[in-house]
Every structure is written in C-alpha cells, then in structure tokens.
Coordinates of C-alpha atoms in Angstrom, one line a residue:
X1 CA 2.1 24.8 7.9
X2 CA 4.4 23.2 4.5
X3 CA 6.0 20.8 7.6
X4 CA 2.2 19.6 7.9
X5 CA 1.3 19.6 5.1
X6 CA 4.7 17.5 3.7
X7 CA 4.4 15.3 7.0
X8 CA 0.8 14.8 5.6
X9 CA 1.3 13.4 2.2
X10 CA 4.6 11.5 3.1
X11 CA 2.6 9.4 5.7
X12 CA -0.4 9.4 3.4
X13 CA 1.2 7.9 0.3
X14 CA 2.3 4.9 2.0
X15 CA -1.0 3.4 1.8
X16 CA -0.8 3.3 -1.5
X17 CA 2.5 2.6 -2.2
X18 CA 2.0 -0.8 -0.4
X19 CA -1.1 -1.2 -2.5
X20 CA 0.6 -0.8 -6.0
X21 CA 3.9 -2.2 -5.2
X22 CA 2.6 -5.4 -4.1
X23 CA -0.8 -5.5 -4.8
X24 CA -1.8 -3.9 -8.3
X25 CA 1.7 -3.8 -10.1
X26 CA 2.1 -7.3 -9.4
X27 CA -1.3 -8.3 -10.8
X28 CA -1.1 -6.2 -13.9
X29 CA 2.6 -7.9 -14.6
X30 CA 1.1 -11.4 -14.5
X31 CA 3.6 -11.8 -11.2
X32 CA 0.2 -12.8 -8.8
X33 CA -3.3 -14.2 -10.5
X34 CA -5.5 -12.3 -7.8
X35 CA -5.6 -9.4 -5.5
X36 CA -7.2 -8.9 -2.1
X37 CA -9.9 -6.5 -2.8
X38 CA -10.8 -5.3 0.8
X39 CA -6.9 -5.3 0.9
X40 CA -6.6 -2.9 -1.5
X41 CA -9.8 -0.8 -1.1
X42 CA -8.6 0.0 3.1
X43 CA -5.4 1.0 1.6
X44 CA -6.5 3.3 -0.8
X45 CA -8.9 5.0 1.8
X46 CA -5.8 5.4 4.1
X47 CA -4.6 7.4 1.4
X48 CA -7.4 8.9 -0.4
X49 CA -8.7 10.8 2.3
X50 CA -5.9 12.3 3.5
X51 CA -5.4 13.3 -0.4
X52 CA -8.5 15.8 -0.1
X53 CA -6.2 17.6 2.7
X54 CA -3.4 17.4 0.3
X55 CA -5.8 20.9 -2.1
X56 CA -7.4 21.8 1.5
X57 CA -4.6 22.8 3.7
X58 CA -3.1 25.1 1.0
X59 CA -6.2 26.8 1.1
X60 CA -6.3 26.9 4.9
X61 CA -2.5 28.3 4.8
X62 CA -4.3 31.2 2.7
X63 CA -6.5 31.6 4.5
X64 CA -5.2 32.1 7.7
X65 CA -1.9 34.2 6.5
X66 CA -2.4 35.7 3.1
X67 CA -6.2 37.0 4.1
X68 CA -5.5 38.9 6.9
X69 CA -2.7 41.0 4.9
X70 CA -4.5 41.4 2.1
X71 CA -7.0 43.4 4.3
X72 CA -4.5 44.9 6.4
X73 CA -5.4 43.1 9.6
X74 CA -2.7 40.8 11.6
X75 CA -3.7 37.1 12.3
X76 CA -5.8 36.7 15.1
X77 CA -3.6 33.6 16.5
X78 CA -0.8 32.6 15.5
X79 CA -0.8 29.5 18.0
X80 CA -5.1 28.6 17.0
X81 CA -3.3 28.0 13.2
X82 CA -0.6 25.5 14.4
X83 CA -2.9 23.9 16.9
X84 CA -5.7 23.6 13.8
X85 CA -2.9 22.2 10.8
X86 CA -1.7 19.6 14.1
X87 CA -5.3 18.4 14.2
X88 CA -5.5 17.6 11.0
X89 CA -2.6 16.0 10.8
X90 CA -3.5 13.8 13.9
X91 CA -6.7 13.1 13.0
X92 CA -6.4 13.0 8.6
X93 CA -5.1 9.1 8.5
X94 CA -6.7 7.2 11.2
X95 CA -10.4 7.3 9.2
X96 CA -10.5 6.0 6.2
X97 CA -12.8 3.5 7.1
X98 CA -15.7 6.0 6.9
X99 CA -15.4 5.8 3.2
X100 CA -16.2 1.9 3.7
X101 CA -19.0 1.7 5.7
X102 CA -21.3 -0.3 3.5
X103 CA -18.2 -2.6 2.9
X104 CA -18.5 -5.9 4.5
X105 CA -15.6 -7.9 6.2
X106 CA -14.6 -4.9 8.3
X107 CA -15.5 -5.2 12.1
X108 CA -18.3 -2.4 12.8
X109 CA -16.6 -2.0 15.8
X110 CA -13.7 -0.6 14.0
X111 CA -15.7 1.3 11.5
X112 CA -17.6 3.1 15.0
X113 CA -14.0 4.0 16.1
X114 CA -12.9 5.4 12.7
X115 CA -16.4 7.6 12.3
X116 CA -15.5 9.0 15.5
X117 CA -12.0 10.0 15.1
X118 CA -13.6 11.4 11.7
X119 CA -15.9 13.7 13.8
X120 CA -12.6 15.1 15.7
X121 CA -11.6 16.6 12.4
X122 CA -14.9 18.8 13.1
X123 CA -12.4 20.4 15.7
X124 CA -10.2 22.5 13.7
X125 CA -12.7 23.4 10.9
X126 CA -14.7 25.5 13.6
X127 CA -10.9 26.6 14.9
X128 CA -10.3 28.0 11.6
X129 CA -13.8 29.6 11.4
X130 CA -13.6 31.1 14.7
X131 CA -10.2 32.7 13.8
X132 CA -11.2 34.3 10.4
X133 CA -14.1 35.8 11.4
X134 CA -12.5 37.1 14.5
X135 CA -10.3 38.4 12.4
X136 CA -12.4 40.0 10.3
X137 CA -14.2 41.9 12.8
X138 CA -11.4 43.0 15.0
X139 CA -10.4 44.9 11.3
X140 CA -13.5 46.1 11.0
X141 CA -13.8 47.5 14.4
X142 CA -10.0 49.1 13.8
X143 CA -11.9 50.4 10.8
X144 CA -14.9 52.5 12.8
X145 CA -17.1 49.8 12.6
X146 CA -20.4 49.8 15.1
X147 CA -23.1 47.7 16.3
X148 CA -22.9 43.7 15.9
X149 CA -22.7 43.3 12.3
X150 CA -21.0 46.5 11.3
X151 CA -17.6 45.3 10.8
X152 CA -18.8 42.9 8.1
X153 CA -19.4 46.1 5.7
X154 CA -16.2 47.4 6.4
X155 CA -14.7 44.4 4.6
X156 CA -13.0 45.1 1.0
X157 CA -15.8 43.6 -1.1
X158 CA -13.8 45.3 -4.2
X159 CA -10.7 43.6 -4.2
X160 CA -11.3 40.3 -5.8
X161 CA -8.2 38.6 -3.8
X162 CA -10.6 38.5 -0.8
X163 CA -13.9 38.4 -2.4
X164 CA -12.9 35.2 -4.0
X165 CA -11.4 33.2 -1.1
X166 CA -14.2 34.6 1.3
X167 CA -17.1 32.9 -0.8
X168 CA -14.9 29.7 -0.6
X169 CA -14.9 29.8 3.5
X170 CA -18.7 30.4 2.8
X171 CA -19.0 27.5 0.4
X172 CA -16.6 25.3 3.4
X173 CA -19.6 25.3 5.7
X174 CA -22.4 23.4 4.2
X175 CA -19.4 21.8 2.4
X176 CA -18.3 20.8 5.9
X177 CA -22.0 20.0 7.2
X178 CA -22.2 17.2 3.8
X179 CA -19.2 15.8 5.0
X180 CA -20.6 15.3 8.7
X181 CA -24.0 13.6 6.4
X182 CA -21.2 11.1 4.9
X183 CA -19.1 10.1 7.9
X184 CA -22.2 9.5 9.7
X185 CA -23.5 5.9 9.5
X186 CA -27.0 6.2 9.7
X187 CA -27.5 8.8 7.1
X188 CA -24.4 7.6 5.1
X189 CA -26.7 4.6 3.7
X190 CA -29.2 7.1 2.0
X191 CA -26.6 9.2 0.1
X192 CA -23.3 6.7 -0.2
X193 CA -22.3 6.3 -4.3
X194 CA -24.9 8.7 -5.3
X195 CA -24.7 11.9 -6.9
X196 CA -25.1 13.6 -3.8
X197 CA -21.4 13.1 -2.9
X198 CA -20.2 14.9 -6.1
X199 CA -21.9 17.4 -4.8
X200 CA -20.0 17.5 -1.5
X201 CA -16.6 17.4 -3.2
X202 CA -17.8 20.1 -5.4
X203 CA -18.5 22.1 -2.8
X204 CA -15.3 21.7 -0.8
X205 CA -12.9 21.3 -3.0
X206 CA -14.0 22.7 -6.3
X207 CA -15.1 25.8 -4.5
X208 CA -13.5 26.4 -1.5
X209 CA -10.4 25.5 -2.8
X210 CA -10.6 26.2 -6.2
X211 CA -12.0 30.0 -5.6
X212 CA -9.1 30.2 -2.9
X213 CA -6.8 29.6 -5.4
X214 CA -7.9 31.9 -7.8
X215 CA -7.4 34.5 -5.1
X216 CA -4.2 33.7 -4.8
X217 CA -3.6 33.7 -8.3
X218 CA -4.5 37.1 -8.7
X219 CA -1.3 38.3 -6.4
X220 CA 0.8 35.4 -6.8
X221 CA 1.5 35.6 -10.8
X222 CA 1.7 38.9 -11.3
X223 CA 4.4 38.9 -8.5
X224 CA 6.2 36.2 -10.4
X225 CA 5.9 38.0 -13.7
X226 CA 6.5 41.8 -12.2
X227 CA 3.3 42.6 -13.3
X228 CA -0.1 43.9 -11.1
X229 CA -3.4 43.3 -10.9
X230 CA -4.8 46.3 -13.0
X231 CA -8.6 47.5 -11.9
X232 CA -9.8 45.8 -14.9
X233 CA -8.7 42.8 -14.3
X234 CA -10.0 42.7 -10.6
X235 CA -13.5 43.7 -11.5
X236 CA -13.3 40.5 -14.1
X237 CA -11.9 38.4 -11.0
X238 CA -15.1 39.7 -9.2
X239 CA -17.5 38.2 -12.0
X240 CA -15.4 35.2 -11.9
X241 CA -16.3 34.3 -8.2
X242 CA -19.9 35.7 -8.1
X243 CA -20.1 32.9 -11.6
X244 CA -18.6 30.2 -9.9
X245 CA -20.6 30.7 -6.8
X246 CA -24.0 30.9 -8.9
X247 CA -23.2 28.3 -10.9
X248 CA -21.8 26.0 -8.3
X249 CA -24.7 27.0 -6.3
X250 CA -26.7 25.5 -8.9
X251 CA -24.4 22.7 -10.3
X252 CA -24.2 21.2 -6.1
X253 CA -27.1 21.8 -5.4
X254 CA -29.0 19.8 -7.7
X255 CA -26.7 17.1 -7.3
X256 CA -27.6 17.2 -4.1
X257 CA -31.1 16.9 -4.5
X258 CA -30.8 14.0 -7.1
X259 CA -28.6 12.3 -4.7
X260 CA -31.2 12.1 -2.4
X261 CA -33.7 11.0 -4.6
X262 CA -31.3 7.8 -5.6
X263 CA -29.1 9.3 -8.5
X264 CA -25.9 7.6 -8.9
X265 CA -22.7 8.5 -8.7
X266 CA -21.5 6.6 -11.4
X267 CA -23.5 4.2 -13.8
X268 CA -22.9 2.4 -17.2
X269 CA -26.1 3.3 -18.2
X270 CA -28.2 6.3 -19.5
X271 CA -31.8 5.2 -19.6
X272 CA -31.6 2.8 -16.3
X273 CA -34.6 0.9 -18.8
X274 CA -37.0 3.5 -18.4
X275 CA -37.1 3.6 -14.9
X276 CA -39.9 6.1 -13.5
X277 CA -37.5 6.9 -10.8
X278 CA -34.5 7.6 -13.4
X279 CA -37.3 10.4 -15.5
X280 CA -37.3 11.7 -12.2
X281 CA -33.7 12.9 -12.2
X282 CA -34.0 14.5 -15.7
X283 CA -34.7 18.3 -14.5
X284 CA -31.8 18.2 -12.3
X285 CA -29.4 16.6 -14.6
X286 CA -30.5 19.6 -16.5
X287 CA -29.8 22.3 -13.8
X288 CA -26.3 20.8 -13.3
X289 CA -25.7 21.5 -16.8
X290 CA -27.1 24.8 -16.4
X291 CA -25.2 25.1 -13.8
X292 CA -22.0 24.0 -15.8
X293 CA -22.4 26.3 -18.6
X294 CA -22.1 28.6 -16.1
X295 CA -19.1 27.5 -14.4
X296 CA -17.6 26.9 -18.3
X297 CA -18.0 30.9 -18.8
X298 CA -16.2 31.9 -15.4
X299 CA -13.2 29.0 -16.1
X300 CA -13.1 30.8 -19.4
X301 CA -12.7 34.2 -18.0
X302 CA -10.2 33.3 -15.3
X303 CA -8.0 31.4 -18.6
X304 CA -8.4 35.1 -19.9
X305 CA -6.8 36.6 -16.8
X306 CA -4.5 34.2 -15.9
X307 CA -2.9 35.1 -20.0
X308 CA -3.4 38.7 -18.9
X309 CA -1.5 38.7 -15.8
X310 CA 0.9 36.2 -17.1
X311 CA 2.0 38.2 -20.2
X312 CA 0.1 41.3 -20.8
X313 CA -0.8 43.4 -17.6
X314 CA 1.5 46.0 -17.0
X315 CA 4.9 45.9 -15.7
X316 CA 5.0 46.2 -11.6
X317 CA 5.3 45.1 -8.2
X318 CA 2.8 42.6 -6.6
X319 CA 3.2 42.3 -3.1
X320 CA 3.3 38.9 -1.5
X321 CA 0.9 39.3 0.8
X322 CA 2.2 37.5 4.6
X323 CA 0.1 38.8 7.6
X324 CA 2.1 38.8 11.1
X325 CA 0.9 37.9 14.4
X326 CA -0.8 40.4 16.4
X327 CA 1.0 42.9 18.7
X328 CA 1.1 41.8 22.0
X329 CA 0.0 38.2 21.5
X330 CA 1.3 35.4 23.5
X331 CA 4.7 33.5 22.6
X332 CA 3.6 30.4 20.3
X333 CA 4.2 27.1 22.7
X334 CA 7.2 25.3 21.7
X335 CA 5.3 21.6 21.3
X336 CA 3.2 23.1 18.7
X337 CA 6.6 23.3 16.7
X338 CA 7.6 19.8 18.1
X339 CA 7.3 17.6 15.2
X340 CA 9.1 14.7 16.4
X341 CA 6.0 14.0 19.3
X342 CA 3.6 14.8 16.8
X343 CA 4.9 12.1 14.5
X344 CA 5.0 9.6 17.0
X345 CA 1.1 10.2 17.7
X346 CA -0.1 9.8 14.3
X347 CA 1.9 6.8 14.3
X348 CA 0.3 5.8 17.5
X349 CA -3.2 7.1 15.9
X350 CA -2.3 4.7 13.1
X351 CA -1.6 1.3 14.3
X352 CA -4.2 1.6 17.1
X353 CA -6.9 2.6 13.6
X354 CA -5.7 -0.2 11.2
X355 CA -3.8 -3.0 12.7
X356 CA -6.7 -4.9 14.3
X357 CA -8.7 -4.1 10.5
X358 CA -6.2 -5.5 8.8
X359 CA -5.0 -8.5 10.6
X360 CA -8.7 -9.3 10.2
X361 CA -9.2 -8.6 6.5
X362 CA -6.0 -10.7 5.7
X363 CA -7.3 -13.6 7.9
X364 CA -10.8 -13.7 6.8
X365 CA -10.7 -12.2 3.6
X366 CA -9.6 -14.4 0.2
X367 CA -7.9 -13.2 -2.7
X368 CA -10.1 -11.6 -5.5
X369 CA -10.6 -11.0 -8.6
X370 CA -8.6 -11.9 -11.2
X371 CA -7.2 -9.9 -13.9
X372 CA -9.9 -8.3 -16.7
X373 CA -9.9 -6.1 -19.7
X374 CA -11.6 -3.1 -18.8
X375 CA -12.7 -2.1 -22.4

C-alpha cells in the first residue's frame, strides 16, 4: 500500500512539474510574455486529481488494516486490498479531463474516453466496501451474532477509534455517488463550479478522511508519546465524530442544495446585484454556517485531545493496531506485488489518455494570457 501510494504521487507530480517549470515560473520571471492556458489547466488536472488520492489511500490503508485489529477481527482479504490500491493506481492519472468537460479545445472524443476510465475507479470503491463490511460481519458472527443484521450491534460503538473512521466509510458513499454526478457529462453541466462540488469534497475528504484520521490519532499519538487513550478522552472522541457528522451533515448538505439551485463555487461578489435567484441562496448560506459552528466546536475539542494525548494523558502503552490476514486464506498472487508491470500499464494508461489531447491543444491552441497583478 505506501509502494502505491509513493508510485502515485511520483507519477502524479509530474504534471505539474512540467507546468511550473516551463510554463508558470517562466512567466512570473519575465522569461516568456504568455502561457498556454489549456496547456496548463490539462496539466494541473493530471495532477490534481490524483492529489485527492494522495489524503484518500491513507484512509483506505486504515481502513482495511488498522480497523479490523482494532475490533479484533483479521482482514477479510488480503489480496481484494492489493487488487483495490492497483486499481487506483491504474486508473487515478488517465482522467483528468473529467474535471474539463465544459472546457473547449479538447476533443469530446477524448473527454468520453477519460469519463469512462473515471467510472473504472467505481471498481475498487465497492471492493473496499464489500471487504469492510464483510469484515465486519464475519466479527460479529465470531461474536454470537444472529439473524441478517445482528452482527452490526455486535460492533464496538464505544471505542471512538472505530466509531470515528466507520462514520467516514458512511460519509464515502453518497460522497462516492457526488463524484459519479461530476464525472458524468450530462449532469456535470448543472452542478460544475457551483457550490455543490464543495460539498462533494467535503464529504469525501473532509469527512471521510478527516474523521479517519482522527481515529487514527487517537492510537497513533499516544503510542508515540507512551501515553493511552484514557475513557475520558474516548467518550470526548465520540462527541467529536457524532459533531462532525451533524455538522457536516448540515454544512454538505446545504451546499448541495444551493449548488443545485445555481450557487457558485467561487464569486467576487456578495450581492450578485440583487439578484432574486442570489436571496434565494441566503437560508442555506445560513445552514452552512450553522453547520460550521458546529464543525468549529468539534475541531476545538479534537485540539483539546490531541494536547491531552500529546502531553497530559497518562503514561502507557498504545498498541499499533495491524490486523493480519485470515487463517487459512489463499497465498496473495505474486503480480499483485509486481510493480515493475504495473508501472508499465499506467504508463501505457497514460500516453494512450493524454498524447492525442495534447498534440491537439499545442497545435490548435495559442498562447494566453499575459502576465497580471492579481490584487
């Protein structure tokens, strides 16, 4: 999983280091009057969405290996979690174009091929999902659990290191399903630069990840400090998740909603000139910051316990928590550890996704704007 995951952002950050090495830098030295704006926009979404994987595999690596420990259950398959991080790395570069879809001077035909390769990283998403909760109720079966649902009780609600990464993989789904609304290009053109996609990345990244890594925090600092987790503290971690979840609940939500109704992502203006349609947004701009203030008190408890465990909590061990395979599972395939093949397939994936795109954006599309004082 860290072979991924540094294979990820390696490959990633080369769209970017071509775009400030000889596009931007350049520019803001006075080297070169103009840049290629489509130029630079392609490369930064060769690079920016594979950034979002950059918070989300971490999350995914606890997920799938610190979870099942912490509730004393072995991980369901060892070989579904390197099959899911190789999908991601396959299929995390050779979309960027998604992000572009209202662009112009970009072949739709290579936009259809990029929204569909997007769609692929569906895939290991409902992996992962499918190996959690099998987890989960395979535990609570080994736990006395009956009838369909009966494992689910069984689960340790109490122990805020679960609690807290299990309302993230909760928050991951209609997180998931917003990101299916934006790579899509039909719907895309209703919701694209509004406030609705703040939302999304709210929900997948500043829950799902953000409530993972409190999780983790909880076991991970007080393991570097040699302190524990005291009871006190992990009832406070449990307030901190069921906050964040109400308040992002509220928060997303109603950027959701105002995205739909036309809300902008961004804007240099306040009063849009009076706009009926604007006064429209007002009660939800006012449920995200009810929403915020809620957030604001759980980001000031988890400052509180973060001090706590850092300094204060009383000396200990904290285990670091690393689940094992299951007894008697199947030998992990070797090409799920071959690196070098996988390598040469995202390399593959890549020049098959972006040469034709960019041989046409530097053939049809001039240089840009010139340089500007942005204040």
């Amino acid at each position: 999983m860290p072979n991924v995951k540094c294979l990820l952002w390696i490959t990633c950050s080369l769209g970017v280091a071509v775009e400030v090495l000889f596009q931007l830098l350049p520019w803001a030295l006075g080297l070169i009057s103009r840049v290629d704006v489509l130029l630079t926009r392609t490369l930064f979404w060769y690079f920016g969405h594979a950034l979002v994987y950059f918070w989300l595999l971490p999350a995914y690596m606890a997920w799938y290996v610190i979870v099942p420990k912490i509730i004393g259950a072995k991980i369901f398959s060892d070989s579904l979690a390197r099959l899911s991080f190789i999908l991601f790395l396959l299929f995390s570069f050779p979309v960027g174009l998604h992000h572009q879809l209202t662009e112009p001077g970009i072949d739709g035909f290579w936009k259809f091929i990029q929204v569909t390769l997007t769609f692929f990283v569906i895939i290991p998403s409902l992996m992962t999902a499918f190996s959690l909760f099998a987890t989960f109720e395979l535990r609570g079966r080994e736990l006395g659990a009956k009838g369909v649902l009966g494992w689910f009780k069984k689960l340790p609600w109490g122990d805020s290191r679960f609690l807290l990464p299990f309302i993230g993989m909760v928050a991951f789904i209609p997180g998931g399903a917003g990101g299916i609304v934006n790579a899509s290009h039909q719907m895309n053109q209703l919701v694209h630069n509004t406030i609705w996609v703040t939302g999304h990345f709210h929900l997948t990244v500043a829950t799902a990840v953000v409530l993972t890594f409190f999780g983790v925090a909880f076991w991970l600092i007080p393991h570097l400090t040699g302190r524990v987790l005291t009871p006190v503290l992990n009832k406070m971690g449990i307030y901190v998740g069921v906050l964040w979840a109400i308040g992002m609940a509220i928060m997303s939500g109603s950027m959701h909603i105002a995205g739909l109704l036309g809300a902008p992502r961004r804007s240099d203006y306040s009063e849009y000139g009076g706009a009926q349609q604007a006064i429209d947004w007002i009660p939800y701009s006012i449920a995200q910051a009810v929403g915020g203030t809620i957030l604001f008190v759980a980001i000031i408890l988890i400052t509180y316990m973060v001090i706590q465990l850092a300094f204060f909590a009383p000396k200990g061990h904290e285990e670091f928590p690393v689940a094992e395979a299951a007894p008697g599972a199947q030998k992990t395939p070797a090409i799920l550890e071959n690196f070098k093949l996988w390598g040469v397939i995202v390399a593959a994936l890549i020049i098959f996704a972006y040469t034709m795109p960019i041989i046409e954006i530097l053939r049809n599309s001039p240089l840009g704007t010139t340089g500007f004082t942005p204040w």
